[in-house]
Coordinates of C-alpha atoms in Angstrom, one line a residue:
Chain A
M688 CA -23.1 -16.0 -76.8
D689 CA -20.0 -14.3 -75.3
I690 CA -18.7 -15.2 -71.9
P691 CA -18.4 -12.0 -69.9
Y692 CA -15.1 -10.9 -68.3
T693 CA -12.8 -13.0 -70.3
V694 CA -10.8 -9.9 -71.2
E695 CA -11.9 -7.0 -69.2
A696 CA -12.1 -7.0 -65.4
R697 CA -15.4 -7.5 -63.6
P698 CA -16.3 -4.2 -62.0
D699 CA -17.0 -5.4 -58.5
T700 CA -14.0 -7.7 -58.1
G701 CA -11.6 -5.9 -60.4
L702 CA -10.5 -9.3 -61.9
Y703 CA -11.0 -11.1 -65.1
N704 CA -12.2 -14.7 -65.0
A705 CA -8.8 -16.4 -65.6
K706 CA -7.1 -14.4 -63.0
L707 CA -9.5 -15.4 -60.3
G708 CA -9.4 -18.9 -61.6
I709 CA -5.7 -19.2 -61.4
W710 CA -5.5 -17.9 -57.9
L711 CA -8.2 -20.4 -56.8
F712 CA -6.2 -23.1 -58.5
L713 CA -3.0 -22.0 -56.8
A714 CA -4.8 -22.1 -53.5
S715 CA -5.7 -25.7 -54.1
E716 CA -2.1 -26.4 -55.2
V717 CA -0.9 -24.9 -51.9
M718 CA -3.0 -27.5 -50.1
L719 CA -1.7 -30.3 -52.3
F720 CA 2.0 -29.5 -51.7
G721 CA 1.1 -28.5 -48.1
G722 CA -0.2 -32.0 -47.4
L723 CA 3.0 -33.5 -48.7
F724 CA 5.2 -31.1 -46.9
S725 CA 3.4 -31.8 -43.6
S726 CA 3.9 -35.5 -44.2
Y727 CA 7.6 -34.9 -44.7
I728 CA 7.8 -32.8 -41.5
L729 CA 6.0 -35.5 -39.6
E730 CA 8.5 -38.1 -40.7
R731 CA 11.5 -35.8 -40.3
V732 CA 10.6 -34.6 -36.8
G733 CA 9.5 -38.1 -35.7
A734 CA 12.8 -39.8 -36.9
D735 CA 15.2 -40.8 -34.1
A736 CA 18.6 -39.0 -34.1
G737 CA 21.0 -40.4 -36.6
T738 CA 18.3 -42.3 -38.6
W739 CA 17.5 -39.5 -41.1
P740 CA 19.7 -39.1 -44.2
H741 CA 21.9 -36.0 -44.4
G742 CA 23.8 -34.9 -47.4
W743 CA 22.5 -37.5 -49.8
L744 CA 21.5 -35.0 -52.5
N745 CA 23.8 -33.0 -54.7
V746 CA 23.7 -29.5 -53.3
P747 CA 25.6 -27.8 -56.1
L748 CA 23.1 -29.2 -58.6
G749 CA 20.2 -28.2 -56.4
T750 CA 21.6 -24.7 -56.2
L751 CA 22.0 -24.6 -60.0
N752 CA 18.4 -25.6 -60.4
T753 CA 17.4 -22.9 -58.0
A754 CA 19.3 -20.3 -60.1
I755 CA 17.7 -21.7 -63.3
L756 CA 14.2 -21.5 -61.9
S757 CA 14.7 -18.1 -60.4
L758 CA 16.0 -16.8 -63.7
S759 CA 13.0 -18.3 -65.5
A760 CA 10.7 -16.4 -63.1
I761 CA 12.4 -13.2 -64.3
T762 CA 12.2 -14.1 -68.0
T763 CA 8.5 -14.9 -67.5
L764 CA 8.0 -11.5 -65.9
M765 CA 9.9 -9.8 -68.8
A766 CA 7.7 -11.7 -71.4
W767 CA 4.6 -10.2 -69.7
V768 CA 6.2 -6.8 -69.7
A769 CA 7.0 -7.2 -73.4
C770 CA 3.3 -8.0 -74.0
K771 CA 2.2 -4.9 -72.2
T772 CA 4.6 -2.8 -74.1
R773 CA 3.7 -4.6 -77.4
N774 CA 7.2 -5.7 -78.2
Y775 CA 6.7 -9.0 -80.0
G776 CA 10.4 -9.7 -80.5
Q777 CA 11.2 -9.3 -76.9
F778 CA 8.2 -11.5 -75.9
K779 CA 9.4 -14.3 -78.2
L780 CA 12.9 -14.0 -76.8
F781 CA 12.0 -14.0 -73.1
H782 CA 9.5 -16.8 -73.4
A783 CA 12.0 -18.9 -75.4
L784 CA 14.4 -18.3 -72.5
T785 CA 11.8 -19.4 -70.0
L786 CA 11.3 -22.6 -72.1
A787 CA 15.1 -23.2 -72.2
C788 CA 15.2 -22.8 -68.4
A789 CA 12.4 -25.3 -68.0
I790 CA 14.2 -27.8 -70.2
A791 CA 17.5 -27.2 -68.4
F792 CA 15.8 -27.7 -65.0
L793 CA 14.3 -31.0 -66.1
G794 CA 17.6 -32.0 -67.5
V795 CA 19.4 -31.4 -64.2
K796 CA 16.6 -33.2 -62.3
G797 CA 16.8 -36.1 -64.7
Y798 CA 20.5 -36.4 -64.1
E799 CA 19.9 -36.4 -60.4
Y800 CA 17.3 -39.1 -60.7
H801 CA 19.6 -41.2 -62.8
D802 CA 22.3 -40.7 -60.2
K803 CA 20.0 -42.1 -57.5
F804 CA 18.9 -45.1 -59.6
M805 CA 22.6 -46.0 -60.2
H806 CA 23.4 -45.7 -56.5
Y807 CA 23.2 -49.1 -54.8
E808 CA 23.3 -50.4 -51.3
V809 CA 24.7 -53.9 -51.5
Q810 CA 24.2 -56.3 -48.5
L811 CA 27.0 -58.8 -48.4
K812 CA 26.7 -62.3 -46.9
D813 CA 29.4 -61.5 -44.3
G814 CA 27.2 -58.8 -42.8
R815 CA 29.0 -55.8 -44.3
I816 CA 27.4 -53.3 -46.6
V817 CA 28.9 -51.8 -49.8
D818 CA 27.4 -48.4 -50.7
G819 CA 28.1 -46.6 -54.0
H820 CA 27.4 -46.2 -57.6
L821 CA 27.2 -49.1 -59.9
I822 CA 29.8 -48.7 -62.7
E823 CA 29.9 -52.3 -64.1
S824 CA 27.5 -55.2 -64.0
K825 CA 28.5 -58.7 -65.3
P826 CA 26.9 -62.1 -64.6
D827 CA 29.7 -63.1 -62.3
H828 CA 30.7 -59.8 -60.7
I829 CA 29.8 -56.1 -60.2
V830 CA 31.9 -53.0 -59.7
I831 CA 30.8 -50.3 -57.3
H832 CA 32.4 -46.9 -56.8
G833 CA 31.8 -46.5 -53.1
R834 CA 32.8 -47.7 -49.6
Y835 CA 32.3 -50.4 -47.1
V836 CA 30.2 -49.7 -44.0
Q837 CA 29.3 -51.9 -41.0
S838 CA 25.8 -50.6 -40.4
H839 CA 22.9 -48.6 -41.8
A840 CA 23.6 -45.9 -39.3
E841 CA 26.9 -45.1 -41.1
L842 CA 25.0 -44.6 -44.4
M843 CA 22.9 -41.7 -43.0
Q844 CA 25.9 -39.4 -43.6
A845 CA 27.1 -39.1 -47.1
A846 CA 30.8 -40.1 -47.5
P847 CA 33.4 -37.6 -48.7
A848 CA 34.6 -38.3 -52.2
A849 CA 38.1 -39.1 -50.8
Q850 CA 36.7 -42.1 -49.0
L851 CA 35.3 -43.7 -52.1
S852 CA 37.1 -46.3 -54.2
E853 CA 36.3 -49.0 -56.8
I854 CA 35.1 -52.2 -55.2
E855 CA 34.7 -55.4 -57.2
L856 CA 32.2 -57.9 -55.7
K857 CA 31.7 -61.5 -56.9
T858 CA 28.0 -62.4 -57.3
G859 CA 28.4 -65.1 -54.8
E860 CA 29.3 -62.6 -52.1
I861 CA 26.1 -60.6 -52.5
A862 CA 23.1 -61.3 -50.3
S863 CA 20.9 -58.6 -51.8
M864 CA 21.2 -55.2 -53.5
D865 CA 18.8 -52.3 -53.7
N866 CA 19.2 -49.0 -55.5
Y867 CA 18.3 -45.6 -54.2
G868 CA 14.8 -45.5 -55.8
P869 CA 11.7 -44.3 -54.0
W870 CA 11.3 -47.8 -52.5
H871 CA 14.6 -47.6 -50.7
N872 CA 13.5 -45.7 -47.6
T873 CA 11.0 -43.1 -46.4
Y874 CA 13.3 -40.1 -47.2
L875 CA 13.8 -41.2 -50.8
A876 CA 10.0 -42.0 -51.1
M877 CA 9.3 -38.4 -50.0
Y878 CA 12.1 -37.0 -52.2
F879 CA 10.8 -38.7 -55.3
T880 CA 7.2 -37.9 -54.6
L881 CA 7.8 -34.2 -53.9
T882 CA 10.3 -33.5 -56.7
G883 CA 8.4 -35.8 -59.1
L884 CA 5.2 -33.9 -58.6
H885 CA 7.1 -30.6 -58.9
A886 CA 8.7 -31.8 -62.1
L887 CA 5.3 -32.7 -63.5
H888 CA 4.2 -29.1 -62.7
I889 CA 7.3 -27.8 -64.6
L890 CA 6.5 -30.0 -67.5
G891 CA 2.9 -28.9 -67.6
G892 CA 3.9 -25.2 -67.3
A893 CA 6.5 -25.6 -70.1
I894 CA 3.8 -27.2 -72.4
V895 CA 1.5 -24.2 -71.8
I896 CA 4.3 -21.7 -72.2
G897 CA 5.5 -23.5 -75.3
Y898 CA 2.0 -23.4 -76.8
L899 CA 1.7 -19.6 -76.1
W900 CA 5.1 -19.1 -77.6
S901 CA 4.3 -21.0 -80.8
F902 CA 0.8 -21.7 -82.1
G903 CA -1.0 -19.7 -79.4
S904 CA 1.0 -16.5 -80.2
K905 CA -1.3 -15.9 -83.2
M906 CA -3.7 -14.3 -80.7
W907 CA -1.1 -11.5 -80.3
Y908 CA -2.5 -9.9 -83.5
T909 CA -6.2 -10.9 -83.2
D910 CA -6.9 -10.3 -79.5
H911 CA -3.9 -8.7 -77.8
Q912 CA -5.4 -8.0 -74.4
R913 CA -6.7 -11.5 -74.0
F914 CA -3.3 -12.9 -75.1
T915 CA -1.6 -10.7 -72.5
N916 CA -4.0 -12.0 -69.9
R917 CA -3.0 -15.5 -70.8
I918 CA 0.7 -14.7 -70.4
E919 CA 0.0 -13.2 -67.0
V920 CA -2.0 -16.2 -65.8
S921 CA 0.6 -18.7 -67.1
G922 CA 3.3 -16.5 -65.5
L923 CA 1.5 -16.7 -62.1
F924 CA 1.5 -20.5 -62.4
W925 CA 5.2 -20.4 -63.3
H926 CA 6.0 -18.2 -60.3
F927 CA 4.1 -20.6 -58.0
V928 CA 6.2 -23.5 -59.3
D929 CA 9.3 -21.5 -58.5
L930 CA 7.8 -20.7 -55.1
V931 CA 7.4 -24.4 -54.3
W932 CA 11.0 -25.1 -55.4
I933 CA 12.2 -22.3 -53.1
F934 CA 10.9 -24.5 -50.2
L935 CA 11.7 -27.9 -51.7
F936 CA 15.4 -27.1 -52.1
P937 CA 16.2 -26.2 -48.5
V938 CA 13.9 -28.8 -47.0
L939 CA 15.2 -31.7 -49.0
Y940 CA 18.8 -30.8 -49.8
L941 CA 19.9 -28.6 -46.9
T942 CA 18.2 -29.7 -43.7
Chain B
M207 CA -2.4 -4.7 -63.4
N208 CA -4.0 -4.0 -66.7
D209 CA -3.2 -0.3 -67.2
H210 CA 0.4 0.2 -66.3
P211 CA 2.2 3.0 -68.1
I212 CA 5.3 1.7 -70.1
N213 CA 7.8 3.3 -67.7
E214 CA 6.3 1.5 -64.7
L215 CA 6.4 -1.8 -66.6
K216 CA 10.1 -1.3 -67.4
E217 CA 10.6 -0.5 -63.7
Q218 CA 9.0 -3.8 -62.9
G219 CA 11.5 -5.5 -65.1
R220 CA 14.4 -3.8 -63.3
R221 CA 12.9 -4.7 -59.9
G222 CA 12.6 -8.3 -61.1
L223 CA 16.3 -8.4 -61.8
C224 CA 17.0 -7.0 -58.3
V225 CA 14.8 -9.7 -56.8
F226 CA 16.6 -12.4 -58.7
A227 CA 20.0 -11.1 -57.4
V228 CA 18.7 -11.0 -53.8
V229 CA 17.1 -14.4 -54.1
M230 CA 20.4 -15.9 -55.4
C231 CA 22.4 -14.2 -52.6
I232 CA 20.1 -15.6 -49.9
T233 CA 20.2 -19.0 -51.6
L234 CA 24.0 -19.0 -51.5
A235 CA 23.9 -18.0 -47.9
M236 CA 21.6 -21.0 -47.2
V237 CA 24.1 -23.2 -48.9
G238 CA 26.9 -21.6 -46.9
V239 CA 25.1 -22.5 -43.7
F240 CA 24.8 -26.1 -44.9
Y241 CA 28.5 -26.4 -45.6
L242 CA 29.6 -24.4 -42.5
P243 CA 26.9 -25.3 -40.0
P244 CA 26.7 -23.4 -36.7
A245 CA 27.5 -25.2 -33.5
N246 CA 23.8 -26.0 -33.0
W247 CA 22.4 -27.6 -36.1
D248 CA 18.8 -26.7 -35.0
I249 CA 19.8 -23.1 -35.3
G250 CA 21.2 -23.8 -38.8
I251 CA 17.9 -25.4 -39.8
A252 CA 16.0 -22.4 -38.5
M253 CA 18.3 -20.0 -40.4
I254 CA 17.9 -22.0 -43.6
L255 CA 14.1 -22.2 -43.4
G256 CA 13.9 -18.5 -42.3
A257 CA 15.9 -17.6 -45.4
A258 CA 13.6 -19.7 -47.6
C259 CA 10.6 -17.8 -46.2
V260 CA 12.3 -14.4 -47.1
N261 CA 12.9 -15.7 -50.7
A262 CA 9.3 -16.8 -50.9
F263 CA 8.1 -13.5 -49.6
L264 CA 10.2 -11.6 -52.3
L265 CA 8.8 -13.8 -55.0
L266 CA 5.2 -13.5 -53.9
T267 CA 5.4 -9.8 -53.4
Y268 CA 7.4 -8.6 -56.3
L269 CA 7.1 -11.2 -59.1
M270 CA 3.5 -12.3 -58.5
H271 CA 2.5 -8.7 -57.6
F272 CA 0.6 -10.0 -54.7
I273 CA 1.1 -6.7 -52.8
S274 CA -0.9 -4.8 -55.3
E275 CA -3.6 -7.5 -55.9
R276 CA -7.3 -7.0 -55.4
K277 CA -9.2 -7.6 -52.2
L278 CA -10.7 -10.8 -53.4
I279 CA -7.3 -12.4 -54.1
W280 CA -6.2 -11.4 -50.6
T281 CA -9.3 -13.1 -49.2
V282 CA -8.5 -16.3 -51.1
F283 CA -5.0 -16.1 -49.8
A284 CA -6.1 -15.6 -46.3
F285 CA -8.3 -18.7 -46.4
T286 CA -5.5 -20.7 -47.9
L287 CA -3.1 -19.5 -45.2
F288 CA -5.7 -20.4 -42.5
F289 CA -6.1 -24.0 -43.9
F290 CA -2.4 -24.4 -44.5
A291 CA -1.6 -23.3 -41.0
G292 CA -4.2 -25.8 -39.7
L293 CA -2.7 -28.6 -41.8
M294 CA 0.7 -27.9 -40.4
F295 CA -0.6 -27.5 -36.8
L296 CA -2.5 -30.8 -36.9
T297 CA 0.6 -32.6 -38.3
L298 CA 2.8 -31.4 -35.4
Y299 CA 0.0 -32.0 -32.9
A300 CA -0.4 -35.5 -34.2
N301 CA 3.3 -36.1 -33.7
H302 CA 2.8 -35.7 -29.9
D303 CA -0.5 -37.6 -29.9
M304 CA 0.9 -41.1 -29.8
P305 CA -1.9 -43.8 -29.4
M306 CA -1.5 -45.7 -26.1
G307 CA 0.4 -49.0 -26.2
T308 CA 2.0 -48.5 -29.6
M309 CA 5.5 -47.6 -28.3
H310 CA 8.2 -49.8 -26.8
H311 CA 10.6 -48.4 -24.2

């Protein structure tokens, strides 16, 4: 038994099954990310002045990732155009570029995560705080590339690079130390949740695109229209992922 | 979307590149506001979020072809927008709906 409207559009709606399906899925995704965004806004608006971090994230890297993802949106579009114009070579090229962009995006994001996990807030026994990146850790001492601060309020603004220096701390001086993981504070919890969920979407999309580029591309010759539909649907998902990043970048990095 | 002549498809490719260029210009402007903030930072935030909305509109309209989509997709989108707006409104409403006796002054 054939399932109707997998290739051709249903006459009354003008849509094939997968197209309607992906838009309904994207609607549910809007609500998923919407819930997280609204939580972030609630926390951000409710925070007292001077208690919300500013400038903690690497804006040039965020901008680079925006460029990478925007470029991948174009290559996805071009891959679909290549399907429509039956140019297999171009399809392979543009989809490979999309995959390369996805890998590059995840690479940059991985670097940013690593940077946060290496960033420590060290509470000293004399009440001062040392904040910076851990560059050496030995049983009797650690070395931090960072700065001394007197209170948590000072930490809310990122320090200019000129104010940072190498600080060696004896283990006996340290009361506690905590890295900038999701457990560190509300802002980082939201950052890791939002960007982690987004990165999982990138990974999922890349797996689908990778399949359509490799094994799945056999369908190009056996059922071209259906294959083109698959490229269109995967492209819609990819554009949505780009759309989410277009809001994540300014909300988390710039405001 | 299924019966585009070849020239129109190539035109879509060109349009996509233009959208990419505009999105990158707007993104750089947003970053510029971050590094050179206006006197009132609230205005800076509004400018950045407004620019993000313009970027999202361009992406949705030209790359996702939403503008030429079928009525059913518009209906799905309208419902999504309604519930999304409700979600945001309730969040902001809840921010001013502090339960009695839970705040210290």
